[in-house]
Structures are given as C-alpha cells and as structure tokens.
Coordinates of C-alpha atoms and ligand atoms in Angstrom, one line a residue:
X1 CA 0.0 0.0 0.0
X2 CA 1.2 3.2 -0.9
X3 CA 0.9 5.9 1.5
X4 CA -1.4 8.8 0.6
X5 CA -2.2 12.2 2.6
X6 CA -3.5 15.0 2.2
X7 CA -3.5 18.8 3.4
X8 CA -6.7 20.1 3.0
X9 CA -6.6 24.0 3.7
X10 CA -9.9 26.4 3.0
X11 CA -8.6 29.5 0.9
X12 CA -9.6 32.2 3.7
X13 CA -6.3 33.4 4.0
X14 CA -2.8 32.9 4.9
X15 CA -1.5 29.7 6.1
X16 CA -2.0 29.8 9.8
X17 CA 1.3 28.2 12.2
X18 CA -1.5 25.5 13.5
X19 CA -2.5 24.4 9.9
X20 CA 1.3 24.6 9.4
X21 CA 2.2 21.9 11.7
X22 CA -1.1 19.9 10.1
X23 CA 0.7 20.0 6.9
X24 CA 4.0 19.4 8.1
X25 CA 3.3 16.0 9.7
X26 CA 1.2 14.9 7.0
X27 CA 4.4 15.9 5.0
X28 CA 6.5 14.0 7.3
X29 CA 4.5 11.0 7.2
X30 CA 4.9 11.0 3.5
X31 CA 7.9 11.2 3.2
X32 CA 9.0 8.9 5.5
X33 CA 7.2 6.5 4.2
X34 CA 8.0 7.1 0.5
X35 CA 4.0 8.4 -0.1
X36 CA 3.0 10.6 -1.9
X37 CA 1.6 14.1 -0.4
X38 CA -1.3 15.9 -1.6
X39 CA -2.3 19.5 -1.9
X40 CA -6.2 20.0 -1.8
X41 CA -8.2 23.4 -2.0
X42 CA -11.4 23.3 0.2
X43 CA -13.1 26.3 -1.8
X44 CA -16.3 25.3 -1.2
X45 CA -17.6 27.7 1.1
X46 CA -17.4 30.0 -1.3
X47 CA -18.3 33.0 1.3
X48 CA -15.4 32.6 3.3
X49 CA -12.5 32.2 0.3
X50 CA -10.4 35.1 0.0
X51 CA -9.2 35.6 -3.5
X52 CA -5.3 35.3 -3.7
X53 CA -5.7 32.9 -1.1
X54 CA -4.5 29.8 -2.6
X55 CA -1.3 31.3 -4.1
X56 CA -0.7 32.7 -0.9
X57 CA -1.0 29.4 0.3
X58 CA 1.0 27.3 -1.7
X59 CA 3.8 30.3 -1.6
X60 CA 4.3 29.9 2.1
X61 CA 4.1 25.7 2.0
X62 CA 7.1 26.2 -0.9
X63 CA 9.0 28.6 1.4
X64 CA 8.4 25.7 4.4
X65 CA 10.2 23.4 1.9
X66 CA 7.1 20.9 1.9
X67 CA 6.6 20.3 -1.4
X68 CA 3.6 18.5 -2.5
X69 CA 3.5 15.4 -5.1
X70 CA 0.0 16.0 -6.0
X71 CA -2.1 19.5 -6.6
X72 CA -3.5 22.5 -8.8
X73 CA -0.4 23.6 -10.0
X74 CA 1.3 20.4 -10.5
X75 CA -1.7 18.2 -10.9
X76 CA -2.2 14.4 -10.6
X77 CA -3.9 11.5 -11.3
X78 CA -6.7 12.2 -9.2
X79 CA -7.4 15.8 -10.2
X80 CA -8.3 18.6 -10.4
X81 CA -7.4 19.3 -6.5
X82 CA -9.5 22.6 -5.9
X83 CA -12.9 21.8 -5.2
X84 CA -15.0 24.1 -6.7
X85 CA -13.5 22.6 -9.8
X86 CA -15.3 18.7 -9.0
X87 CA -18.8 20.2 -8.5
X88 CA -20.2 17.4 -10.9
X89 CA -18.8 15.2 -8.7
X90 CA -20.4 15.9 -5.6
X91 CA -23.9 16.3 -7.6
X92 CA -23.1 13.2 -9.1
X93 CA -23.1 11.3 -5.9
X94 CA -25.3 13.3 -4.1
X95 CA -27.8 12.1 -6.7
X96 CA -26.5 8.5 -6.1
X97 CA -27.4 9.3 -2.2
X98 CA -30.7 10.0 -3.1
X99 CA -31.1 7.1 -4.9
X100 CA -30.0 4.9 -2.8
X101 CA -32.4 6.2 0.2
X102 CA -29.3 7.3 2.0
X103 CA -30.1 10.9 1.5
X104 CA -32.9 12.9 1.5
X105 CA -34.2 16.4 0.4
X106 CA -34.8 19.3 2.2
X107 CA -37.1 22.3 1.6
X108 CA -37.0 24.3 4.5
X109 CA -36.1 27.6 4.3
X110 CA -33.8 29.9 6.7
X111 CA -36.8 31.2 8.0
X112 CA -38.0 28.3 8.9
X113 CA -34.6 26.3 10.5
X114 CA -34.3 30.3 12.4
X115 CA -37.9 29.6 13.5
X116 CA -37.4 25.8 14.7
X117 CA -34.2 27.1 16.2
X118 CA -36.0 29.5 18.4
X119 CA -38.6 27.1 19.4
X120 CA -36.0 24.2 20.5
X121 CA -34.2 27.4 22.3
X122 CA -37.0 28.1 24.1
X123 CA -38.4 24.3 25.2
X124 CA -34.5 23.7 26.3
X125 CA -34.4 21.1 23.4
X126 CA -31.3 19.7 21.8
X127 CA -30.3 22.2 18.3
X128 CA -30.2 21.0 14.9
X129 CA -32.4 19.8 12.3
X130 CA -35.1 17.9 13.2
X131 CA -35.3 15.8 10.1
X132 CA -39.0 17.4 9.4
X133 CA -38.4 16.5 5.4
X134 CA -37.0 13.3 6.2
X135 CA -40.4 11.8 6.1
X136 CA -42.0 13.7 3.0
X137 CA -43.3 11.3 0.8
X138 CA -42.5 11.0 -2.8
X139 CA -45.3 12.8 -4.1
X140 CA -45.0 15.7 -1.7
X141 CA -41.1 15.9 -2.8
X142 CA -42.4 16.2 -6.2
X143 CA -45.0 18.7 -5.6
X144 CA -42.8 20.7 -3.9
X145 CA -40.0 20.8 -6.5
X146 CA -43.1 21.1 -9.5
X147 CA -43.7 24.5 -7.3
X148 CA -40.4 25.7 -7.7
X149 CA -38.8 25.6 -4.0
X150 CA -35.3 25.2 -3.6
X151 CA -34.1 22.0 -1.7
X152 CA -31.1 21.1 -0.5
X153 CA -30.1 17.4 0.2
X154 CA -29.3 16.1 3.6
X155 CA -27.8 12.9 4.6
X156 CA -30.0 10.1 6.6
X157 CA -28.0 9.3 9.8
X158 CA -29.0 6.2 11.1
X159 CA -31.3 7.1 14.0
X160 CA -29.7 4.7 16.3
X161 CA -26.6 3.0 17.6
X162 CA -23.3 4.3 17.9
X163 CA -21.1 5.2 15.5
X164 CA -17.1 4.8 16.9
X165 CA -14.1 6.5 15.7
X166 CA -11.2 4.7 16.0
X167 CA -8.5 7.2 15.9
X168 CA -4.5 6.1 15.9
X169 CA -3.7 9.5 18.5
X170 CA -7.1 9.5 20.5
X171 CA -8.0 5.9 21.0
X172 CA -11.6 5.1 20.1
X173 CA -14.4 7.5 20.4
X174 CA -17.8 6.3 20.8
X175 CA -20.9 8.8 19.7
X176 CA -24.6 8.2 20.0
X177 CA -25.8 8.2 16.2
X178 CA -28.9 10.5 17.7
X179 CA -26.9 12.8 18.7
X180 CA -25.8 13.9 14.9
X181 CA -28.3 15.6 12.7
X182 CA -28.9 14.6 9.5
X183 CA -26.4 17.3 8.0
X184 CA -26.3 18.8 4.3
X185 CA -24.8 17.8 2.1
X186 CA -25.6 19.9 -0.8
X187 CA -26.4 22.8 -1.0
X188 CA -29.2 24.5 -2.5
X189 CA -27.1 26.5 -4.6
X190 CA -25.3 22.8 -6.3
X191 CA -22.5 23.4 -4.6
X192 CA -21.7 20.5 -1.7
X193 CA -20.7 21.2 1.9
X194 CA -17.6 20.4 3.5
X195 CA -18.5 17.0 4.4
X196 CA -19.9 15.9 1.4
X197 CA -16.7 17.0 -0.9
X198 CA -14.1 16.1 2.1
X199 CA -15.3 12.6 1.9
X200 CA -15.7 12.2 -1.7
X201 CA -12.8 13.4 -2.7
X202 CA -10.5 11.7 0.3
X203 CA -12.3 8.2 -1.2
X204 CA -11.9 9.2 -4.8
X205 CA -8.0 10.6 -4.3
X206 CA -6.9 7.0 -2.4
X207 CA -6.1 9.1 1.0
X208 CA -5.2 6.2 3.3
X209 CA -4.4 8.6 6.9
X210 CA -6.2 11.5 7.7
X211 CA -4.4 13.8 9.3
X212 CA -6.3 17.1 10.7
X213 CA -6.6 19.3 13.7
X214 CA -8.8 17.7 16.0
X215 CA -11.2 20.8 16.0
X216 CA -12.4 18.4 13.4
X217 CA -13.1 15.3 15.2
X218 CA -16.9 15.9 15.9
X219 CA -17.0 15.5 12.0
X220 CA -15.5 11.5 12.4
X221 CA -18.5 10.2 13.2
X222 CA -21.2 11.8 10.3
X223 CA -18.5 11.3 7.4
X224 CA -17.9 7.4 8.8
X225 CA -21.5 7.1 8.2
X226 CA -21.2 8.6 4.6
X227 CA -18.1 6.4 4.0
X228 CA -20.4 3.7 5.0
X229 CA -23.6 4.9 2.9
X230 CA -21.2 4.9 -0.2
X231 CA -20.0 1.4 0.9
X232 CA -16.3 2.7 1.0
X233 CA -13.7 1.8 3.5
X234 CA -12.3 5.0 5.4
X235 CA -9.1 5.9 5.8
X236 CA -7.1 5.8 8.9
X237 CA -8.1 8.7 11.3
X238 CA -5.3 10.5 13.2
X239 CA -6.3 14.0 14.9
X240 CA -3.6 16.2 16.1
X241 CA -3.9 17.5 19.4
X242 CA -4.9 21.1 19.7
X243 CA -2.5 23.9 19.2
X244 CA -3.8 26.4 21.8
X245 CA -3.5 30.2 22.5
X246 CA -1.2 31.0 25.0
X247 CA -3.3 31.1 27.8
X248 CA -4.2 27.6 27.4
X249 CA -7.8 28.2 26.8
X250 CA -9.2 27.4 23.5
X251 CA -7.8 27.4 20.0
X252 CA -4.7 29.0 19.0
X253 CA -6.3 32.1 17.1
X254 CA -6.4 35.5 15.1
X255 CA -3.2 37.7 16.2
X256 CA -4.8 40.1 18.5
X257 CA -6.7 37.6 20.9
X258 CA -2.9 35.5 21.2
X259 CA -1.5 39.0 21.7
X260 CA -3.7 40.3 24.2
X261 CA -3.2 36.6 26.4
X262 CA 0.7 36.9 26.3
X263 CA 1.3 40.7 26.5
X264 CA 4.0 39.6 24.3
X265 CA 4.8 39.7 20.6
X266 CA 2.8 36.4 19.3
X267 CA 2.6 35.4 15.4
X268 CA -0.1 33.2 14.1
X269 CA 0.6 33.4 10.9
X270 CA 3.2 31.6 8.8
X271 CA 4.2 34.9 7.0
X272 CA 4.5 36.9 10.4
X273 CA 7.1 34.0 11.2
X274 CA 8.8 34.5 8.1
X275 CA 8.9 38.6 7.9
X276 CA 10.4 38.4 11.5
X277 CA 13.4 36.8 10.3
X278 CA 12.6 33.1 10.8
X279 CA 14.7 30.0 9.1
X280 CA 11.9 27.9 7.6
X281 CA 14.1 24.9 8.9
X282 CA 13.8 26.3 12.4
X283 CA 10.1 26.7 11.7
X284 CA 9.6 23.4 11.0
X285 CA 12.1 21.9 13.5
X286 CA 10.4 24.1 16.3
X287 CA 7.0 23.1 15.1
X288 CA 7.9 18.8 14.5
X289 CA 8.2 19.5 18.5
X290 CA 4.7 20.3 19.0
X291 CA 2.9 17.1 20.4
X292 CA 5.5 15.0 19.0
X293 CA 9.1 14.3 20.0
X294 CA 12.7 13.6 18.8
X295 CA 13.8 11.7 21.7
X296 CA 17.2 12.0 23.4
X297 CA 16.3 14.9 24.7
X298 CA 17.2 16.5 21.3
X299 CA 15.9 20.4 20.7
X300 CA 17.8 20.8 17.3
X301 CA 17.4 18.2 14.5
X302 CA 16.9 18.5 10.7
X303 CA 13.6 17.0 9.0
X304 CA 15.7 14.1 7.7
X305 CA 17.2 13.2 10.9
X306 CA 13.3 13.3 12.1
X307 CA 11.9 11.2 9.6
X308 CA 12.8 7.7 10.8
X309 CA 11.8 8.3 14.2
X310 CA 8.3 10.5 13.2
X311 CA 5.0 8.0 13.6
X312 CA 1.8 8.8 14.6
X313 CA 1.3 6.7 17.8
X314 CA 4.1 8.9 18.9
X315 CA 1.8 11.7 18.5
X316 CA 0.7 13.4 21.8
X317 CA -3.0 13.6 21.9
X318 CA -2.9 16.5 25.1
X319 CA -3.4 20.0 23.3
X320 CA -0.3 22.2 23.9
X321 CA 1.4 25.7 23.4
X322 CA 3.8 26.6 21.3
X323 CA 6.6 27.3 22.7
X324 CA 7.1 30.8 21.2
X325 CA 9.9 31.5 23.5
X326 CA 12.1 29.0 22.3
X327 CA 11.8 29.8 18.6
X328 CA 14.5 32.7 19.1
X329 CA 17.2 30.0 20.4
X330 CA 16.0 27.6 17.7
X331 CA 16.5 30.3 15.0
X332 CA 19.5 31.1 16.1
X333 CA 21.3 27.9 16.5
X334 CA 20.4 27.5 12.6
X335 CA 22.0 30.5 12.0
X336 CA 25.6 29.8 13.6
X337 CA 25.1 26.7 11.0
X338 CA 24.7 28.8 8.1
X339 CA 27.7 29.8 5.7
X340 CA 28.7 33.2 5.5
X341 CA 27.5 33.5 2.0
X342 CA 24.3 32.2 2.7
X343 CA 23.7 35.0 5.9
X344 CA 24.7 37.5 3.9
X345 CA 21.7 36.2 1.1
X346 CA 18.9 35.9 3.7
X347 CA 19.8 39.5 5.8
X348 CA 19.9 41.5 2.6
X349 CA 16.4 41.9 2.2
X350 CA 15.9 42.5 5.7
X351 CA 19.0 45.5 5.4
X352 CA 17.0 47.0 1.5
X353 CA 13.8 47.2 4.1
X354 CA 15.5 48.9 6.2
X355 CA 17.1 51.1 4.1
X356 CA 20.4 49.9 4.6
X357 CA 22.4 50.0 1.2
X358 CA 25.7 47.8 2.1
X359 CA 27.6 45.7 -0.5
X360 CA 27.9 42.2 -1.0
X361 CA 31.9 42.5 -0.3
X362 CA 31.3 44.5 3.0
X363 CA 28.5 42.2 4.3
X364 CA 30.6 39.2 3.2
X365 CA 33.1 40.7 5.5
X366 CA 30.9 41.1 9.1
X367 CA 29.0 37.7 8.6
X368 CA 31.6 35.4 10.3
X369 CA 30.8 38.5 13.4
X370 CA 27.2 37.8 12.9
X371 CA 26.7 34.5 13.0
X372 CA 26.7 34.0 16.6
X373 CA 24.8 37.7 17.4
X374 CA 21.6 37.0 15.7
X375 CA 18.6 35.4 16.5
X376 CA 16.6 36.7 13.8
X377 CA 18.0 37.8 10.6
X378 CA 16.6 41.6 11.2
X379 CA 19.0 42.1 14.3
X380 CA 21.5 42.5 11.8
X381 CA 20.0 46.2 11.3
X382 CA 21.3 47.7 14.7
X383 CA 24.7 45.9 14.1
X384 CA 24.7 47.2 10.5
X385 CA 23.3 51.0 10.6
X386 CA 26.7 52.3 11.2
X387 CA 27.6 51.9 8.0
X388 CA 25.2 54.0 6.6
X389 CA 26.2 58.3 7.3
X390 CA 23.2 59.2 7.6
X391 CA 23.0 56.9 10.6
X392 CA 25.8 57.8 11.9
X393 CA 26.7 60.3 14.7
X394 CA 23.1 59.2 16.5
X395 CA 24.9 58.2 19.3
X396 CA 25.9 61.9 20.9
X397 CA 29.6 61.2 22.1
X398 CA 31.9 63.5 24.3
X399 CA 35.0 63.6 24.5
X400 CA 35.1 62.1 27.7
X401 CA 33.4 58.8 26.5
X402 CA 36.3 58.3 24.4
X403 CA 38.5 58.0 27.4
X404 CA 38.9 55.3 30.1
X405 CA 40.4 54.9 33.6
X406 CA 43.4 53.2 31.9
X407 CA 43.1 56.0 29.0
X408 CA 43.2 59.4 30.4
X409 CA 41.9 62.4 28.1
X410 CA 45.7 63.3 26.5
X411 CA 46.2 59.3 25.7
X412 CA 43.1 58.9 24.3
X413 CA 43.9 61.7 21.8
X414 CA 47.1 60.9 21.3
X415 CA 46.0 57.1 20.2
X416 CA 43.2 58.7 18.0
X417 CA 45.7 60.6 16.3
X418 CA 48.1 58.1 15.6
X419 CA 45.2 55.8 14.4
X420 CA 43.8 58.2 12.0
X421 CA 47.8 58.8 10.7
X422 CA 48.1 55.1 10.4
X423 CA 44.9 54.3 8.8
X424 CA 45.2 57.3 6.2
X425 CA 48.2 55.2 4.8
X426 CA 48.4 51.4 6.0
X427 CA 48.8 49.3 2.3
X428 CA 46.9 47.2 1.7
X429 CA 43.6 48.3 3.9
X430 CA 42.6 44.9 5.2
X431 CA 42.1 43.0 8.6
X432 CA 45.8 41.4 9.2
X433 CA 47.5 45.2 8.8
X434 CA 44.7 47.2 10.5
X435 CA 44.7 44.7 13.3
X436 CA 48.4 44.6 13.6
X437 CA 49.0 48.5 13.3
X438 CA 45.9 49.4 15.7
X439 CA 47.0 46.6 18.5
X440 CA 50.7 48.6 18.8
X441 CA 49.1 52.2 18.7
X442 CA 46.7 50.7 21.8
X443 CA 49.4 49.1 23.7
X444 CA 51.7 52.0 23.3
X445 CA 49.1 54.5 24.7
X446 CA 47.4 52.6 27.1
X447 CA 49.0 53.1 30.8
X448 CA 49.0 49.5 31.7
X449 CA 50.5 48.6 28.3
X450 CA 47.3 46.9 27.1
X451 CA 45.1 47.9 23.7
X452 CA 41.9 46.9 25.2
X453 CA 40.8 50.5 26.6
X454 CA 41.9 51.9 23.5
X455 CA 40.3 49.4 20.7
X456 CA 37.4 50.2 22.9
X457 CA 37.4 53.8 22.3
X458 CA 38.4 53.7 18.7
X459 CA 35.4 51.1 18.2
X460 CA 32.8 54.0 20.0
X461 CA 34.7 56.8 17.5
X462 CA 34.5 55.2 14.7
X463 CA 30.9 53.8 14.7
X464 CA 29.4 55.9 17.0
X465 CA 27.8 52.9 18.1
X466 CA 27.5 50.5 21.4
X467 CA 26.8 47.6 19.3
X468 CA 28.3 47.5 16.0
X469 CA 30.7 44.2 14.4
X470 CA 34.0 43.9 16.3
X471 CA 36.6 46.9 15.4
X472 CA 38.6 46.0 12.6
X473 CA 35.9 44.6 10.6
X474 CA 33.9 47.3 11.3
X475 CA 36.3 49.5 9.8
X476 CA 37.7 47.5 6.8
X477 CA 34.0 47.9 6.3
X478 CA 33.3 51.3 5.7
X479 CA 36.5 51.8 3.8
X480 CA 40.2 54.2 4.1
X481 CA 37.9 57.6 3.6
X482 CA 34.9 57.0 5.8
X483 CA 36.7 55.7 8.7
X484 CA 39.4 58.7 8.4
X485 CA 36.8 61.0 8.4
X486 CA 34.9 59.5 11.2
X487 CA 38.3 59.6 13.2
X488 CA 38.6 63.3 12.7
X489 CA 35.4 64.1 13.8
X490 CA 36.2 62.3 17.2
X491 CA 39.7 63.8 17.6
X492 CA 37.5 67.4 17.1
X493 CA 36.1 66.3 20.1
X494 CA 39.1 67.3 22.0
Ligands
LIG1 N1 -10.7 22.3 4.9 C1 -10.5 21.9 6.2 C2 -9.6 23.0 6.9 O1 -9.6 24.1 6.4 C3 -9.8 20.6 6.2 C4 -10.3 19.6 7.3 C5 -9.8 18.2 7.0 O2 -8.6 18.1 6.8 O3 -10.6 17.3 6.9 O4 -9.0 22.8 7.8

C-alpha cells in the first residue's frame, strides 16, 4: 500500500502556524514512508474564500520546503485538487445518495430552520435539524420541486446505535448516532458542503491517513457514516492535538486575541514568522516539536534526521502551546550553522527594508561576526546601521566617553591621532594590517601597556555605536575615507 495524505486547507487566507504543523506531519509521514503528499483546495464555502488565497498558500508551504506530489499547480492523477472545480462530482453522488435512500431532500427555508431554532431554544431542546423532510413522501417531494422551492439534500444518519471513531492518537471514540443531525450535504445553490466533498474526494483521491486538527473530530462520526452509505472503506483517522492560545484556553487564534493573552509579541501566521526573520528549517524543526518528539532529549534536528523516528502513535493527543519562547534560540542555532555566503543572502532583504544600502563584499566581511549575534535575521540592522552616514553620529559622544580609567583624556587623543595617521596610509587596507598596526598604537598608549581600553574607544569613535561588528571589521567595512573621516570628527572632540 502506498501511503497517501492529504493537506486540505480552505482559501480564507494565509497559512496559519496550527495548519502549518497539520501539513507538516502529514508531510512527514509522507515522506517517511515514500508516499505521496497531496495538496487540496477546500473552496467550497465560497463565502469565506479570500481571492489570492490559494497562491498565498501554496507560496508559504514552498518557502516551508514541503513540497507536495499532487495539486492544482502540479496536478495528478486524481485531479483537479480545488474543489470548486469537481462540483459534478459531488452532484453526481449526491444524486447516487438520493437514490440509494441514503439521502434525503430538504425544503426548509432559513426562516424556517431560524424559527425551529428559536422554538427548541425556548423548550431547552437539543439544536439541529429535526429531520421534518425526512419523512416527506415521494409525491410531496415532487409537488414541492413542481412548485419551484429550492431544496437542499441532507444525509439520513441512522437514527440509532453508535457510531465509533477509532483514531490512531485519541484511542476510540464512541458517539450516539442520535446525537448527529442529519447534516447537508448539498447545497441549495449545487455546490456540496464540506463534508460531502471532504469525503468524496478523500475516497476518490486514495487518501489512506487523515491527518487534521482535532477541531475536526466531531466530524469523524457523520462522514464514517457517509463512508459507510457509499460502501467505501475509510481511511485511517489521526487527529492532532490542539495547538492552543497562550493562555491555554481554546484554539490558537487571530493575532490580537494571542496577543492580548501573552502581552507579548505572538505570530499566528506563517508569513508573520517569516517577515520576523525566521529559518523555515527552524520553523519546522520548532514546530515537529509540537505534540510529537525527537527523543534524546534532542531540541535541534533536521527533517531528515526526524523522519525515521516521526510515527503517529508517537503523536501526543494532550493540546499544547507553542513554545514561542524558544523559537528565538532555535533560529539562532540554525544560523551559527549557516555559511557566511548564505547569511549574507537571507539579511539582505531584511538590510534593502530597512534602508540599509551595504555591499555584497562588505556584508561578506561582518558575517563570520554575525553568526553568533543574531537570533533573527533583522537584528543585523542595529549591528549594520553604522555603516550607513546618515545613521551615523546618532549616538551623541563627548570627548570624555572616548576615554577610560586606563586612558586618560591626553592618551586617548594621542592614540586617536596616531590611528587616524596610520589608517590614512596602511597598504593594503585589510584585517591582518589594521589589526596589527591598531593593536601597537593601543598598547603603546594605554597606561598598563594593554590595547583593550583603547580598541574600545576607537570602536565608540568610529561607529558611533555600542553595538556594531567587532573593530577591525567594522572599519575594513566602511573603507580608508569613511573611517578617516569618522576619526577626525572624534579627535574634534578634544
Ligand atoms: N478544509 C479543512 C480545513 O480548512 C480541512 C479539514 C480536513 O482536513 O478534513 O482545515
């Protein structure tokens, strides 16, 4: 058997970290075991779909890295994968439903499921349909249709019994078949409901595991009963505990509700992660660790060291938080990883935002400093402003800032001075020369023989700055003139 899943996401906007994790382990499981992944557009509530949605979407699964086998851009043998694209399908068996006499349709108007609403509101009866069409006859469906009212058709859940979900992370479930209404599954409109083209199309498209939030476990039990009205096996059900907001209570939701529980900076969704300066690899490394486990106490691990060990039973079924505050450490332990070359490539968008104009030779230069200073790639902008003039000089300095207990005023100067001499002239301008020539000037003007004090100072003149790339990077950086010029405007000081 080859293994088939499927992500299923509405188009109602941008991914969302919780459905990020959904696709991720159905992604995992996949791969693992050599399956094949599927992309599927739920557009069938057309009322909620956002237009731009489903690029959106897919842009942000790319930028994750999970790439999907089977979808609307790359298609498959089981397409087309957006829903509102198999409507004939969903009639088509809807009609087979009817049929059958595992289906039924419904003429009752809004006004009329408001009104029965209101009535089992007021006798303290259980809501949902009653089934009051279930038991038109024939003739009275036909009359009604001959007079033009609009039906939609709803599925005939067995009346009794229980139906039971056996589900690989939560055990087995038992529901009371009264308990579920007889649901739509069509719409009046010819367009099916969720459940109708979920269960279809997971049939018709081979899906062998289900993997979902387990917001949609309530669902198990009516589309087990479809599965079984069709005379199809189901797949395997596996429901993944709950990502919740940070309080603990309830779903992990919209932006401002997580924000107004933490107090603290929260992203929900996928893009907020990624315009922050997140690694998709420490995205999906920090969310693999959400209700499952690596083992061996393990915090960092790649997707292909996680693959052998990933299986659903391992799955946790107890909701949980995400552990925003340990996304920062995550992130930045895959960026000590990361070649020079390939910081330099992920900060420079962050820096053009910013308005930070450096070139690829200078930022080449202050990556190896970087690498262990940044937790997100736009703390590189503090670091990095100094080298823009305009930015410069925002740091008032006195002259007395430029000296130390070990560096009294007169030193100071003198060092600054003898810098500035050097540095106008030193051949060839690089790190070995400027580091040699600036350590003797320090030593020879510090009063316990030392540079330290004095690399110190020169790293406040010529930056202007209390965080900035070490010193002789920093000024190999901005180049013979700018750092000349910057000196003078310190020795001025005096
Ligand atoms: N379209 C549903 C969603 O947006 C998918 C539910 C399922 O996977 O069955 O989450």
């Amino acid at each position: 058997m080859t293994v088939r899943v499927r992500f299923a996401p509405s188009p109602t906007g941008y991914l969302h970290i919780g459905s990020a994790r959904t696709a991720l382990f159905n992604w995992m499981y996949a791969r693992k075991h050599n399956g094949r992944f599927i992309l599927r557009i739920e557009d069938t509530d057309q009322k909620r779909s956002v237009p731009g949605a489903i690029e959106a979407i897919m842009d942000t699964l790319r930028w994750l890295g999970l790439d999907w086998d089977e979808g609307p851009d790359v298609g498959g043998d089981f397409g087309p994968y957006i829903q509102t694209e198999r409507a004939d399908l969903y009639r088509h068996w809807s009609q087979w439903l009817l049929d059958n006499d595992k289906a039924y349709k419904c003429f009752c108007t809004s006004e009329e499921l408001s009104e029965m609403r209101k009535e089992q509101l007021a006798a303290k009866k259980p809501l949902g349909y009653d089934g009051r069409c279930r038991w038109l006859t024939a003739e009275q469906v036909a009359a009604r249709e001959a007079a033009g009212e609009s039906a939609t058709i709803r599925f005939k859940m067995p009346r009794d019994g229980v139906t039971i979900i056996q589900d690989v992370i939560r055990g087995s479930i038992s529901y009371n078949n009264e308990q579920i209404i007889d649901s739509v599954l069509l719409k009046s409109d010819g367009l099916p409901t969720y459940h109708l083209a979920n269960v279809i199309d997971d049939h018709l498209m081979e899906i062998t595991h289900i993997m979902r939030a387990d917001e949609w476990i309530n669902t198990a039990p009516l589309h087990i009963n479809l599965y079984r009205a069709f005379g199809w096996e189901p797949p395997v059900y596996a429901h993944l505990s709950l990502v919740m907001n940070p309080s603990g209570k309830g779903k992990l939701s919209k932006r401002t509700q997580a924000f107004q529980e933490s107090g603290e900076e929260i992203f929900v969704q996928v893009e907020e992660f990624r315009k922050a300066g997140f690694l998709p690899e420490a995205l999906n490394n920090f969310l693999s660790n959400v209700g499952w486990s690596f083992g061996d106490d393990r915090e960092i691990f790649s997707m292909e060291e996680a693959l052998p060990r990933f299986s659903l039973e391992a799955i946790n079924p107890a909701p949980s938080r995400l552990p925003y505050a340990k996304l920062d450490w995550i992130n930045g332990q895959y960026i000590q990883n990361m070649a020079p070359e390939a910081l330099a490539e992920a900060i420079k968008p962050f820096l053009a935002e910013a308005g930070l104009v450096v070139s690829d030779d200078v930022l080449l230069l202050v990556m190896p400093a970087m690498l262990t200073r940044l937790k997100r790639f736009p703390d590189a902008i503090p670091f990095l402003d100094f080298l823009v003039d305009a930015k410069d000089g925002t740091l008032e300095i006195t002259a007395e800032d430029l000296t130390h207990k070990k560096l009294p005023a007169d030193a100071a100067l003198r060092g600054l001075q003898e810098a500035r001499a050097f540095l106008s002239s030193v051949e060839p301008f690089d790190l070995d020369h400027i580091s040699q020539g600036l350590m003797k000037i320090g030593e020879a003007v510090s009063e316990n023989g030392k540079a330290g004090p004095f690399l110190g100072k020169m790293r406040l003149a010529v930056t202007q700055k209390q965080v900035s790339p070490p010193l002789f990077e920093s000024i190999v950086a901005l180049g013979r003139e700018r750092a000349v010029a910057r000196l003078d405007r310190s020795i001025a000081l005096f």
